[in-house]
XYZ file of C-alpha atoms in Angstrom:
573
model
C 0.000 0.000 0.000
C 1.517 3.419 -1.044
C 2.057 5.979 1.999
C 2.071 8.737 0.431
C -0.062 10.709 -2.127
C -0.199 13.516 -4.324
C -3.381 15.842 -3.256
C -5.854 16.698 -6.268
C -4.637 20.022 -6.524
C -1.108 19.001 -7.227
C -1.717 16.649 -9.738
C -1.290 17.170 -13.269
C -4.440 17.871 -14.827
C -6.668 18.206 -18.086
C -9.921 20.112 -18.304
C -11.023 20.931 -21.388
C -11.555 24.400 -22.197
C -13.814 24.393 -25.503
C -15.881 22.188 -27.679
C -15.037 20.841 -30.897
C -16.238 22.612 -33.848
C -19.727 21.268 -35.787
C -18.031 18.554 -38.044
C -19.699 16.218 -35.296
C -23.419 16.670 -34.588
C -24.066 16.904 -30.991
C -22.194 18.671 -28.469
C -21.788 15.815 -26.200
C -19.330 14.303 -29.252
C -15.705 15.360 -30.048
C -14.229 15.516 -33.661
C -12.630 12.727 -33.361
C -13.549 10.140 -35.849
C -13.444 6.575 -34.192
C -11.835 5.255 -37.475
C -8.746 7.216 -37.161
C -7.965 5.752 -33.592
C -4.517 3.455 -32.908
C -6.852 0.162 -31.881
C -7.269 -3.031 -33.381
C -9.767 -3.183 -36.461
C -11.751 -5.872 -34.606
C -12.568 -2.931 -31.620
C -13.393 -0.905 -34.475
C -15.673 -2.622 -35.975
C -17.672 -2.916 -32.958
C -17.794 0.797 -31.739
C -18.822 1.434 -35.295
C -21.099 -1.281 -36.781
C -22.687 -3.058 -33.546
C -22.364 -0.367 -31.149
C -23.391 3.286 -33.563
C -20.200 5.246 -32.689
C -19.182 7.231 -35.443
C -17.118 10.218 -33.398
C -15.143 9.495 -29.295
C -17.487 11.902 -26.769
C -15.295 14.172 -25.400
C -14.488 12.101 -22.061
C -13.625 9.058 -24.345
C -11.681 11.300 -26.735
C -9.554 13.406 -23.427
C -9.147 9.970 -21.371
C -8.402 7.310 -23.817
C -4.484 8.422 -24.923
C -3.541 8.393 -20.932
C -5.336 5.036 -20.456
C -3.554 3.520 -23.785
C -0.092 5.248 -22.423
C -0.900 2.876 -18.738
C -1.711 6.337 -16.560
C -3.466 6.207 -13.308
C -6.871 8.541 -14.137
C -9.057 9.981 -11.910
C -11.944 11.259 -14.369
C -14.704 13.492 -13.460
C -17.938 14.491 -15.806
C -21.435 14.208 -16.764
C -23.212 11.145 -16.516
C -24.308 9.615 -20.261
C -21.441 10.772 -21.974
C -19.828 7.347 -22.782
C -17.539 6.955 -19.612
C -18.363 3.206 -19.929
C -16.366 2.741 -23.112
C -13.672 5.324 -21.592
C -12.328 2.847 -19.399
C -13.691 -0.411 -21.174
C -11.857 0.370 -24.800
C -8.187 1.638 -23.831
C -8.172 -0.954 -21.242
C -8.870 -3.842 -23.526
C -6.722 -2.587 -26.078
C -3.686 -2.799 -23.584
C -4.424 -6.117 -22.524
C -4.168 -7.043 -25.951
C -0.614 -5.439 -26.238
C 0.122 -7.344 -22.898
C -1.149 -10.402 -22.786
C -1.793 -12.303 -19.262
C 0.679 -15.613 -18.993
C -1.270 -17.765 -17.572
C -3.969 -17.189 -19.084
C -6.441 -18.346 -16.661
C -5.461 -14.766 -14.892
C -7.967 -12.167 -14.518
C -6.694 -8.812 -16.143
C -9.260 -6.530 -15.753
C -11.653 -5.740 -12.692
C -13.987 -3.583 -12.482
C -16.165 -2.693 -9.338
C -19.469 -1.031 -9.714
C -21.832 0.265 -6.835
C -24.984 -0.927 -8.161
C -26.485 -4.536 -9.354
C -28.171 -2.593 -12.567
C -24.761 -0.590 -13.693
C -22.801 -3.730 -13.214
C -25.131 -5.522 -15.388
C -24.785 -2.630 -18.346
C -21.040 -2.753 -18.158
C -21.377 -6.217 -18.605
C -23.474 -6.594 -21.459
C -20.800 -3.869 -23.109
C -17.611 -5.234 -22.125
C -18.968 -8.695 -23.877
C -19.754 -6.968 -27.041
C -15.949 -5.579 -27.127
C -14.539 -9.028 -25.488
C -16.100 -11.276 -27.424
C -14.566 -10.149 -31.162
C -11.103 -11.163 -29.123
C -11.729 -14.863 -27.587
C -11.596 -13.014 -24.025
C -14.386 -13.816 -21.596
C -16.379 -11.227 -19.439
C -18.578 -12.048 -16.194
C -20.318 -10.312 -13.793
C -20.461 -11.223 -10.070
C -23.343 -9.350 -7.871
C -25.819 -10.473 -5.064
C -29.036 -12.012 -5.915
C -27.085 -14.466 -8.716
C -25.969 -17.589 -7.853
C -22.502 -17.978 -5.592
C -22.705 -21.631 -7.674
C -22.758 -19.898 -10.678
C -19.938 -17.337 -10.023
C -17.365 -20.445 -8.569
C -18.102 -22.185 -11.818
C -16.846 -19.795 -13.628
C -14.062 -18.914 -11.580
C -12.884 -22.804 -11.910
C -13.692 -23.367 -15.785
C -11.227 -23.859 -18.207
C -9.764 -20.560 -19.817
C -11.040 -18.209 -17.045
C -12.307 -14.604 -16.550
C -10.722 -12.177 -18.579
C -12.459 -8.979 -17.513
C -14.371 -9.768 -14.323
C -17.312 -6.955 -13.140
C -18.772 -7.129 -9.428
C -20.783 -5.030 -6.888
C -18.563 -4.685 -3.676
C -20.437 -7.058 -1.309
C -20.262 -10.074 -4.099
C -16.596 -9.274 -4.527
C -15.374 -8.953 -1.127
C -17.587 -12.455 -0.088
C -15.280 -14.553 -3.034
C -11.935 -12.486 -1.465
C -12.615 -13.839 2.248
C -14.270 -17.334 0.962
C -11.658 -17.941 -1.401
C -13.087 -20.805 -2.655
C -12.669 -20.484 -6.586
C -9.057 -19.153 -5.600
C -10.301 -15.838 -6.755
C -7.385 -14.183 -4.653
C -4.751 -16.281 -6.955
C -6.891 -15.134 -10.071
C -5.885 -11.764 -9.005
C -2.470 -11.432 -8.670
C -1.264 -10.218 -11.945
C -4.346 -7.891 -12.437
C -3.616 -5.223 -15.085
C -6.225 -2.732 -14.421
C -9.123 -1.751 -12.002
C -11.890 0.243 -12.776
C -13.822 1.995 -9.969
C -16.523 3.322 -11.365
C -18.833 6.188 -9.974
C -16.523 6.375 -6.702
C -18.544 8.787 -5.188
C -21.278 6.555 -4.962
C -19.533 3.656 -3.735
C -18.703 5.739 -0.897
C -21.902 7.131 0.008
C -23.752 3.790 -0.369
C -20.976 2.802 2.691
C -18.383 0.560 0.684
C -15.197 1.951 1.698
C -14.631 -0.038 3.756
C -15.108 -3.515 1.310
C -13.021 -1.011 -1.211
C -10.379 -0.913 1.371
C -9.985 -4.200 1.753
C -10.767 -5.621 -1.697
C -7.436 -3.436 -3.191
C -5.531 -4.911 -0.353
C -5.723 -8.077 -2.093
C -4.646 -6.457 -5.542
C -0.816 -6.004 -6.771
C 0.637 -2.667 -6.302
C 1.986 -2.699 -9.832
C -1.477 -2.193 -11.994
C -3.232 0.669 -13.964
C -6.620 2.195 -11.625
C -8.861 4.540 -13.128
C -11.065 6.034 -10.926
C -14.396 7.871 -12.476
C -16.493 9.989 -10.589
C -19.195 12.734 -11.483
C -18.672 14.367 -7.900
C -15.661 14.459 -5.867
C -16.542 15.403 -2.876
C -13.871 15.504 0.418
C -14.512 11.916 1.395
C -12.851 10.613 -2.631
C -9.786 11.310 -1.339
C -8.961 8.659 1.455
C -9.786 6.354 -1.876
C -7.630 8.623 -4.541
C -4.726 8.252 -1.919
C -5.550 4.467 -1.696
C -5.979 2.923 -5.416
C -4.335 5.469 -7.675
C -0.100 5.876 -7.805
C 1.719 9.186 -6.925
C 1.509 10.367 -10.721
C -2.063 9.901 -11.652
C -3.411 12.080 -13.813
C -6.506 14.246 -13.219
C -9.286 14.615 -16.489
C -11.824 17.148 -15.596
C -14.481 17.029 -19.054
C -16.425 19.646 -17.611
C -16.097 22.986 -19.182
C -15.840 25.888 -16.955
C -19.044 27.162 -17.371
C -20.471 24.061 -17.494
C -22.972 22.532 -15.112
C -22.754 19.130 -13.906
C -26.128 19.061 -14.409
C -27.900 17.926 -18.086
C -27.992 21.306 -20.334
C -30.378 19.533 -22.598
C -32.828 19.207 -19.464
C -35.946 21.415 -18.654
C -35.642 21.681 -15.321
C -38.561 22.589 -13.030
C -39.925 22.215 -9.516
C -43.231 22.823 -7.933
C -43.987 22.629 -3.614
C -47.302 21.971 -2.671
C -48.843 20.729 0.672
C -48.360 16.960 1.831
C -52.084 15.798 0.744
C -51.204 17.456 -2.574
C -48.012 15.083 -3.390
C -49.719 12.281 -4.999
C -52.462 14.260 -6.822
C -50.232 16.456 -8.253
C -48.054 13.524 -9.097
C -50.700 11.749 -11.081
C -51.446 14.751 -12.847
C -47.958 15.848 -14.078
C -48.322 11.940 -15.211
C -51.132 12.447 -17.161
C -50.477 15.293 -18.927
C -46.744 13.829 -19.850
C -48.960 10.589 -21.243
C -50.054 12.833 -23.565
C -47.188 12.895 -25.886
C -46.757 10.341 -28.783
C -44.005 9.215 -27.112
C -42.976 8.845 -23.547
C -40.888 7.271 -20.799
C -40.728 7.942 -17.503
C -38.404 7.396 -13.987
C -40.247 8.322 -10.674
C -37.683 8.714 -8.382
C -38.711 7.959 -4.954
C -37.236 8.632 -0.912
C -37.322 4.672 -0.159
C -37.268 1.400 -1.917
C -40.986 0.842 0.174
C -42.557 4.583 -1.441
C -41.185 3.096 -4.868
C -43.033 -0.090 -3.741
C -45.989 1.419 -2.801
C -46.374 4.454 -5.375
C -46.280 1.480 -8.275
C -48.632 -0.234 -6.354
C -51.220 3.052 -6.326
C -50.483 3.818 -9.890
C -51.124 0.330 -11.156
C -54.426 -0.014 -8.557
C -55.346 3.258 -10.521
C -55.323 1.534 -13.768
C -52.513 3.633 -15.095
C -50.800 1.083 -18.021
C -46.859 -0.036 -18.076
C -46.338 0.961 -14.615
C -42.877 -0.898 -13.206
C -41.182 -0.772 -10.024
C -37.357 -1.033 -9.302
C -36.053 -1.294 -6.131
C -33.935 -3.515 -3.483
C -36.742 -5.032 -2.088
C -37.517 -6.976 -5.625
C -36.107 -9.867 -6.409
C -32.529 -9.709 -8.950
C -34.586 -11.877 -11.467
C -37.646 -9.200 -10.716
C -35.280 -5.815 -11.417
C -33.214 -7.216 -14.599
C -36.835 -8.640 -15.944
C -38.421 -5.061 -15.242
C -35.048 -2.783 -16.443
C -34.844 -4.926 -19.725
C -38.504 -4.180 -20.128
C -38.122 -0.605 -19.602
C -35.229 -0.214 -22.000
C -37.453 -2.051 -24.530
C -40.794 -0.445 -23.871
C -42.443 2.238 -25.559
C -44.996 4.399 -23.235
C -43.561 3.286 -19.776
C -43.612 4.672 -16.022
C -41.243 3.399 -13.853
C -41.272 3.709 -10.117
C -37.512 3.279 -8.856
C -35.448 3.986 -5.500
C -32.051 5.274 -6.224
C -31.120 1.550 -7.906
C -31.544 3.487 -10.959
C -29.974 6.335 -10.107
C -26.478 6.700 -10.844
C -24.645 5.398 -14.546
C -28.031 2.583 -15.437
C -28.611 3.789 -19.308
C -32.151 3.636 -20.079
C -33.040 5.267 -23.638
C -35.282 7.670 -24.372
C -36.090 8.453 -21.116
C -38.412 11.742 -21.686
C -39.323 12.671 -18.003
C -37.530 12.605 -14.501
C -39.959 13.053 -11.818
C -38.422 13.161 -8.155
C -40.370 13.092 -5.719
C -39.801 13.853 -1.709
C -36.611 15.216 -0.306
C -33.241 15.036 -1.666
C -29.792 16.125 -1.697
C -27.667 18.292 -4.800
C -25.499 15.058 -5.366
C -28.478 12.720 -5.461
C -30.516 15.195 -7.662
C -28.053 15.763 -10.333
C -27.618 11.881 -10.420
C -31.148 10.676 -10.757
C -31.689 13.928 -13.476
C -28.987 12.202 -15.671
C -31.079 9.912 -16.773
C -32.780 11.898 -19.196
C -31.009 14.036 -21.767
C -28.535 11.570 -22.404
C -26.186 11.388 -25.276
C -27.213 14.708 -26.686
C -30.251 14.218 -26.659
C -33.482 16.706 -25.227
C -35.482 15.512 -21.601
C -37.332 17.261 -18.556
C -36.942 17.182 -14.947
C -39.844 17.739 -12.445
C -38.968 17.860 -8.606
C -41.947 17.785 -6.548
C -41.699 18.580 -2.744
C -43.634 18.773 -0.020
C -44.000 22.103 1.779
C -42.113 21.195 4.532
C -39.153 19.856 2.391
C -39.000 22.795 0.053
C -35.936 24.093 2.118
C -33.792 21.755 0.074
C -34.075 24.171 -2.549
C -31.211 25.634 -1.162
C -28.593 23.320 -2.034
C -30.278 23.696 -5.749
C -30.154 27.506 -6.069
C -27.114 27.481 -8.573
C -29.143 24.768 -10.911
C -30.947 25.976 -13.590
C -33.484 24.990 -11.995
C -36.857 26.965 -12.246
C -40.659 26.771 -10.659
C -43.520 25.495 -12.699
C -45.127 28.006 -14.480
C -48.197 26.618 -14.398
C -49.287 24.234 -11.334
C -50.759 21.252 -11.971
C -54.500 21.024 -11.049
C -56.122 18.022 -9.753
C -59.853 17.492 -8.371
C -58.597 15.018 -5.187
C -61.854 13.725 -4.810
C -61.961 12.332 -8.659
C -58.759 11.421 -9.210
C -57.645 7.802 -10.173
C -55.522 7.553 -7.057
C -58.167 8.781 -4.813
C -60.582 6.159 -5.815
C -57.922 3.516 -5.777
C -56.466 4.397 -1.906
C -60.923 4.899 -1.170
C -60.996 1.511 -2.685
C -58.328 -0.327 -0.684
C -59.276 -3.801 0.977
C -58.120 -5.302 4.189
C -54.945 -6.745 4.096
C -54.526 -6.325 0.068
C -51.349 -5.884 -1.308
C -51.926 -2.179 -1.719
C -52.281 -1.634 2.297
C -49.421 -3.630 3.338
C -47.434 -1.478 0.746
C -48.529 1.573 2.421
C -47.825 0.080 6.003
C -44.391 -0.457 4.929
C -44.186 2.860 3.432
C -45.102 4.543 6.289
C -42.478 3.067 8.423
C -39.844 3.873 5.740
C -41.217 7.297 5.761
C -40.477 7.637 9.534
C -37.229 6.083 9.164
C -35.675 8.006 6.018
C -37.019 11.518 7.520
C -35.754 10.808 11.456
C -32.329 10.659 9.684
C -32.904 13.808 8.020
C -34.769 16.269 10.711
C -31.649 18.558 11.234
C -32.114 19.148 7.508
C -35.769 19.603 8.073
C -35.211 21.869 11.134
C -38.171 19.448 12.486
C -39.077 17.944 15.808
C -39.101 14.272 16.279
C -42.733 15.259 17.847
C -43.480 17.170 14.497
C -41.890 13.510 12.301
C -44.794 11.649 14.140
C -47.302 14.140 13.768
C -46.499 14.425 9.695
C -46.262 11.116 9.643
C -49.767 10.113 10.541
C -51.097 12.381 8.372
C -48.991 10.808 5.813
C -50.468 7.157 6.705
C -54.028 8.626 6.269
C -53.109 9.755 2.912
C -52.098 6.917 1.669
C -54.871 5.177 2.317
C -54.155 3.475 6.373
C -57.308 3.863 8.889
C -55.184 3.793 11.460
C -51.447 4.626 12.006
C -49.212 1.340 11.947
C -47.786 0.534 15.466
C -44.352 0.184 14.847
C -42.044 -2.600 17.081
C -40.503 -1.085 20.683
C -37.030 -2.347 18.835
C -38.066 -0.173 15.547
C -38.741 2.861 17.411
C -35.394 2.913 20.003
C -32.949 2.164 16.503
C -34.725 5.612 15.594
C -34.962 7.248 18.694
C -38.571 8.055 18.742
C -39.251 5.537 21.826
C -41.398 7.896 23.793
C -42.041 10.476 21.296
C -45.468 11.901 21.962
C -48.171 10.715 19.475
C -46.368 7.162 19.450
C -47.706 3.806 20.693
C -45.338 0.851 20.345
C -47.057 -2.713 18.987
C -47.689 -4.575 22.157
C -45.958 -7.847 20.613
C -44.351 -8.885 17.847
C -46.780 -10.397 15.118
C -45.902 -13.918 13.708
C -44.748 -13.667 10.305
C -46.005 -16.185 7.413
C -43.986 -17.800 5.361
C -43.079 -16.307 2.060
C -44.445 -12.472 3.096
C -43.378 -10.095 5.513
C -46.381 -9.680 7.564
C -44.937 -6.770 10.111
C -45.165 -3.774 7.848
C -44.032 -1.511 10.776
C -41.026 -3.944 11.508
C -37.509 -2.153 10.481
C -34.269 -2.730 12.131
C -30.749 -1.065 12.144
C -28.617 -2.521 9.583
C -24.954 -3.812 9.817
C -23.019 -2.243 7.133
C -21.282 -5.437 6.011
C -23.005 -6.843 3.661
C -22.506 -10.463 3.767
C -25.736 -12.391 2.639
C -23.331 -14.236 -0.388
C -20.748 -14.788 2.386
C -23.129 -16.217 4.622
C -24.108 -19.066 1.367
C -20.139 -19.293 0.902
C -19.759 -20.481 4.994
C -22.804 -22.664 4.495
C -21.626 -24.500 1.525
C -18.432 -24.975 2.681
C -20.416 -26.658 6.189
C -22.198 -28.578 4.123
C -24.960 -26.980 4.020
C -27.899 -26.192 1.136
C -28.819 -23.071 0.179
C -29.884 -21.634 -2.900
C -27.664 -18.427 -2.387
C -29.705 -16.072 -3.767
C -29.738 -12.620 -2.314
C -32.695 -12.477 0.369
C -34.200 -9.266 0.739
C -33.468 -7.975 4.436
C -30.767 -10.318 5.339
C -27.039 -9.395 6.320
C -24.289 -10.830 7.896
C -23.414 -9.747 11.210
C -20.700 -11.568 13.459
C -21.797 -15.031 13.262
C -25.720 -14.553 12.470
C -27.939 -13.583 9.985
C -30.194 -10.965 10.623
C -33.073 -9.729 8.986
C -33.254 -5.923 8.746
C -34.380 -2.816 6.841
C -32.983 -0.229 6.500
C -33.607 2.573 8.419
C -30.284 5.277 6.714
C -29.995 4.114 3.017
C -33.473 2.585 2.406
C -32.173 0.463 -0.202
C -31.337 -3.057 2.063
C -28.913 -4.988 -0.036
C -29.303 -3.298 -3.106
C -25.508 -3.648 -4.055
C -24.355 -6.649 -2.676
């Protein structure tokens, strides 16, 4: 491990000052024609015939040379400019040039923060891998531990090997498909969207996972933020004489110029009505599709539960508390769809390329980091896209982080008639136990969780939380407000909190559902559900290793939990 580090400031740097002239169409592109690059003809061909490129974008184009030269990078830009094939192309092109002996060595790794992004780099790195007899495979919680040891062990190996943290670091402890031998002449790692690894609590698997790699290798480390808490990882992964790429211009925001951007604050009862009708009105085009970014993985549960009860058509959800085979079944059908709403947590957030996306509706409280993320998924590649944020009254003082966004208020409010709209009947319409009401149960003990973590933001009361939070349960469609567990409410601190009445005892859960909507526990960070199937297999025991939602490992048991900080369980594992 290197002791000492060059700070940003110090390190040589590129930022690049103006835009290419109009010889290539959009502004996201550079001039530089992929046909005139150094590469093999096989790479080529792909970029050009299977995968559309004609010119580099403008990270590709400033990062590429320093990759192909074997630089350290630390990148920062827009999200959906092409940073994928930045680090994917030069990378493969140099493994080419330096061939792995043995070859059942692993040359490239690359560590992603989400299940979803992992899964896109994937499907691109085969595309390039596959013209060259080199083998790609992604490791990630909620696929089979089976599956990823087979592949380890099979003859020819991984070539270029892409995980989520909590898969990766399970194989590095486990061992068991002598991944850690697999690893030892590594050429290059790829840590892509950094930032994010670090605020979804990885730096700790990070830490240890590049313990296990050889000093001597190529990182590249991209990030669209770089906020103070990058640079205990910059000092970490990347040599003395990396090489800093900044592709934003000046003047340039790190926010979509393409995008409309527009907010609108309205009182609490007017969330979902308003929601519905900014929905409606956007269903009006020829051609639409749609990300509703939600708080919590159980409001993205619930709001695509509402919507759907409400007979509104092509309504997904995508969150942590689906299934893997659910999310890649419901992502692949979004990409493919025409006409589509999506309800997602911040899965989808950060890097996932959906096309066409034509609307970004957040919804609920968030952060300047967390809103430029989830806006990046429209306007992508050049292309045109809108961004609503919708906020409750008493969350409007977020606006604050967002004053330097061109972000503007809606002209023109959106009206809704409460009593007649489609949600209103559904929520008047809910029956006893249906899925709808346990969704909402749940969602209201998300609710109090994600906003107890956020009330020095709010400059709220824990006694105001409860009170906003009842009304909350009445308007999504609860009788009465849940009774949360006594354990539920001392993780949050609101045992004794006036207006709150603990459950008396803790309800017996069925088989196959989670029957104590009010039940959420603090989480430990590790994330060790595939570890756990690793210890059992190697016991002796049968599993079927998949991901469950709400388990992790902690010390020597497994205990379920939700979330009560990041909402989103085991999303990344």
């Amino acid at each position: 491990m290197w002791t000492c580090r060059r700070l940003l400031s110090r390190a040589p740097s590129i930022t690049r000052s103006f835009r290419s002239s109009c010889v290539a169409p959009n502004s996201y592109l550079s001039d530089v024609l992929v046909s005139s690059l150094q590469i093999s003809q096989k790479s080529k061909d792909v970029l050009t015939q299977e995968m559309g490129y004609e010119f580099l974008t403008h990270v590709q184009k400033d990062t590429l040379p320093l990759v192909l030269d074997g630089h350290d990078v630390l990148a920062k830009g827009k999200t959906g400019n092409g940073k994928t094939i930045a680090f994917l192309l030069p990378s493969l092109e140099r493994m080419l040039r330096h061939p792995q002996h043995p070859q059942d060595k692993i040359s490239m790794l690359v560590i992603s923060p989400t299940r979803e992004l992992a899964q896109q780099i994937a499907v691109e790195a085969v595309k390039l891998t596959n013209v060259h007899d080199l083998r790609t495979s992604c490791f990630m919680g909620g696929n089979s531990i089976k599956k990823d040891l087979k592949e380890l062990i099979q003859s020819g190996g991984i070539d270029v090997l892409v995980s989520t943290p909590g898969r990766l670091q399970a194989h590095l402890e486990d061992n068991s498909g002598h991944i850690r031998q697999k690893l030892d002449c590594l050429q290059v790692l790829v840590l892509d969207e950094a930032d994010r690894l670090l605020d979804m609590g990885f730096r700790r698997d990070i830490i240890r996972i590049i313990s296990h790699l050889p000093k001597q290798r190529q990182t590249l480390l991209f990030s669209a933020t770089l906020p103070a808490a990058t640079d205990e990882l910059k000092n970490v992964a990347l040599r003395d004489d990396y090489i800093f790429v900044d592709t934003l211009e000046g003047n340039d925001q790190q926010t979509n110029a393409q995008a409309v951007q527009e907010y609108v604050v309205c009182d609490l009862k007017e969330v979902i009505p308003v929601v519905e009708k900014i929905l409606e009105e956007h269903m009006q085009l020829p051609a639409y599709k749609v990300i509703v970014f939600l708080p919590t993985a159980r409001s993205a549960q619930f709001m695509a539960h509402l919507f759907q009860a409400a007979d509104f058509s092509n309504v997904l959800e995508m969150h942590s508390r689906k299934s893997q085979s659910a999310r890649t079944k419901a992502a692949s059908a979004f990409r493919s769809g025409k006409k589509m709403i999506m309800f997602s947590s911040d899965v989808s957030a950060r890097g996932v390329d959906y096309p066409d996306v034509s609307l970004v509706l957040q919804v609920g409280l968030t952060d300047r980091d967390q809103y430029i993320h989830r806006l990046g998924r429209t306007a992508r590649a050049g292309m045109d896209g809108r961004g609503i944020l919708v906020l409750a009254d008493f969350e409007a003082a977020v606006l604050n982080d967002l004053a330097d966004l061109p972000l503007t208020e809606l002209q023109r409010k959106p009206q809704q008639d409460p009593p007649h709209s489609r949600t209103t009947r559904a929520l008047a319409n809910v029956r006893s136990r249906s899925e709808l009401q346990l969704s909402a149960e749940k969602a209201y003990a998300a609710f109090l969780g994600f906003y107890n973590s956020n009330l020095k933001k709010l400059r709220m009361s824990k006694t105001e939380l409860v009170k906003t939070g009842a009304l909350y349960s009445q308007l999504i469609g609860l009788e009465k407000v849940p009774l949360l567990q006594r354990k539920t409410l001392r993780a949050m601190g609101l045992m004794g909190t006036e207006g709150i009445i603990p459950a008396t005892s803790t309800p017996n859960r069925v088989k196959g559902r989670d029957n104590n909507a009010g039940e959420t526990r603090v989480p430990s960070r590790t994330n060790g559900s595939s570890y756990s199937s690793l210890q059992n297999r190697k016991k002796g025991k049968k599993g079927n290793f998949r991901n469950e939602p709400g388990q992790a490992f902690n010390g020597k048991k497994m205990k379920p939990y939700r979330d009560v900080h990041t909402h989103e369980g085991n999303s990344s594992d």
